[in-house]
Amino acid sequence: MVGTIVQGNRLATAQGRDIGIIDMESDSNKTYLFISEILKMRAIRDPDHIIFTLVNAKGGAAATLTCSQLHKRAEKVSNLLNERAKVNTGDHVALIFPPGIDLICAFYGCLYVGAVPVTIRPPHPQNLQTTLPTVRMIVDVSKSTLVLSNQNIIKLLKSKEASNVVDVKSWPVILDTDDMPKKKIVPTYRAPTAELLAYLDFSVSTTGMLAGIKMSHAAVTSLCRSMKLACELYPSRHIALCLDPYCGLGFALWCLSSVYSGHHSILIPPSEIEINPGLWLSAVSQYQVRDTFCSYGVMELCTKGLASSVGILKQRGVNLACVRTCVVVAEERPRINLTTSFSKLFSALGLSPRAVSTSFGCRVNVAICLQGASSPEPSCVYVDLRALRNDRVSLVERGSPHSLCLLESGKLLPGVKVIIAHPDTKGHCGDSHLGEIWVQAPHNASGYYSVFGNEISDGGNGSEQFNARLVTGSTGEVYARTGYLGFLRRTESTSTPSSVALHSTDTIDIMSLSDLSLASSNQSTLSSNATATAELPELHDAVFVVGALDETIILRGMRYHPIDIENSVMRCHRKIAECAVFAWTNLLVVVVELDGNESEALDLVPLVTNVVLEEHHLIVGVAVVVDPGVVPINSRGEKQRMHLRDGFLADQLDPIYVAYNM
């Protein structure tokens, strides 16, 4: 007990279940350190097994891909890189593809020649002015020596409209994967060590920082193995994915997980949901999917677009009773209002309210928490909002004044350990304190490749962020700092035996996978864990994410989280479509979107200022009323508050009304 108590509280430490150990001394097991080697092995052992199906806007299968087909197409891409570009080992290759099969084939084609792929979202044809510079910036910052894309995207990059934004002649060499050479296939490359770089993952954070992280081959397979154990991903599984495949956990699910675990991934591009909001749920019903992953953006589109169409979907035979887990892939505090609305709306289609949950990942580790197949229902707690402003966690009863409901961000993945540390002093926090989440895991990123748009305290390489040590307690252990504030709370799991028991098909899958990668020790661990869980209620440490450290607003010596103020503002008037807050010098700026007549703009100002004063004891310095769509939201459905702040300072918002309280 000594060393685990701080002022009467338990030190905040939590750990996922043991990931198991594979003996890597044997040559056969060394194969499983490389995702490209696993693909080759699957192409030999199970060539006709379908691992990818791309769904089109009408709900039909636009394309399917077996293990053998993926391997052969990847070989063709590797041949293209060798013949036309003379790619060297370690060269960075930008992959600019729409969400689909081509992106996956290009990714493995790069691995086959030892190139380092960088997946980049294509520019939007209707918005080249803002999206094309981001694409070009990632190509430049990643130091990509060439660009791989398809005919349509290349045509767009070289169009007259694009030339008005970016100099067409300044692009690196661009190769078209629709035009493959027919020469002999060259032998594929295998990295001498699994610690070498597998791919670069670039993402723009909500604070406007473009950060690229380095993922090694060992980290890739560790991540896939951890997800396989947590979500029980076997070849007989059908997994539906409706999220962006360009970075973070979305990329890992779209491009990596199926190849490692052998399950069938049904790919639904989020852009198709804008055309047909019922597409994702119809596909889930059609394929009898038990596990599905989406983004908040997709969930919001379905909730708004299908609110009056649930009866029609029911008449078409859409049934969601098959869904066991519906996980929102996110890098933020769980949006409990949206997940609750989604659950209630589609309960009429058989969706279990216990199925919907969230995950949590960030730049230093793309998957820290994820609701697994046998995980108990996510827990929620009510905390005192006033105590939270002073970095203290005080649990209160539901309905108490100043109470804030927080939802657990999924369960810790196997092999993951997290602690809560003070962001400034680096001391270990107790359970009753809000602090920064630090993570230790085999699938942590190796470090930042580059960071653009923000300065890092240790000179720009971010080494301190990936190699942080506590100043007290276990000072020898190394952690990565997530940059997110949160806390841990020990809760008792509640699970039904049916959610834990392995089905007969699962047993068959496990037996078949014993030939592929997982040692028998992992299987016995899995079955023993399932048995123990069925017999006794399991105590686990729930991770509660409160918000990004960079986005917090310090006013009057207290820490405020923008989402809390925004939620208060959203409730004060039904015509407020969206809201965002940020600090300007020592003033609080509130931007609200008015979904109504401009004559109502003046009415919103006193309502906004009053609710912020009453609930948060803050004086609004500037209230800005704008048209719908002004608050920038990225593809993950996250508000870009810093971009909004830049637009405000540059006088680019074109507001309906501005009220100053200087």
XYZ file of C-alpha atoms in Angstrom, residues 11 54 61 68 125 165-166 199 216 223 271 326 353 388 398 400 405 425 459 466 475 488 521 556 602:
25
model
C -2.606 7.012 -7.317
C -16.484 -1.315 -50.821
C -20.858 -3.763 -53.603
C -4.783 -12.981 -53.253
C -13.308 19.645 -55.971
C -4.160 27.892 -55.826
C -0.922 25.887 -56.138
C 4.370 4.708 -42.419
C 7.176 1.432 -36.837
C -1.772 -2.229 -32.493
C -19.022 11.129 -48.266
C -21.117 0.507 -32.385
C -28.718 1.084 -26.008
C -13.267 20.596 -12.317
C -27.267 12.896 -10.920
C -27.117 17.952 -8.555
C -22.153 13.969 -16.950
C 5.124 19.482 -12.288
C 13.209 22.344 -29.921
C 7.232 10.719 -26.230
C 10.706 7.594 -12.222
C -9.435 7.527 -13.703
C -0.647 -18.752 -24.648
C -9.624 34.260 -13.410
C -29.932 40.932 -31.473
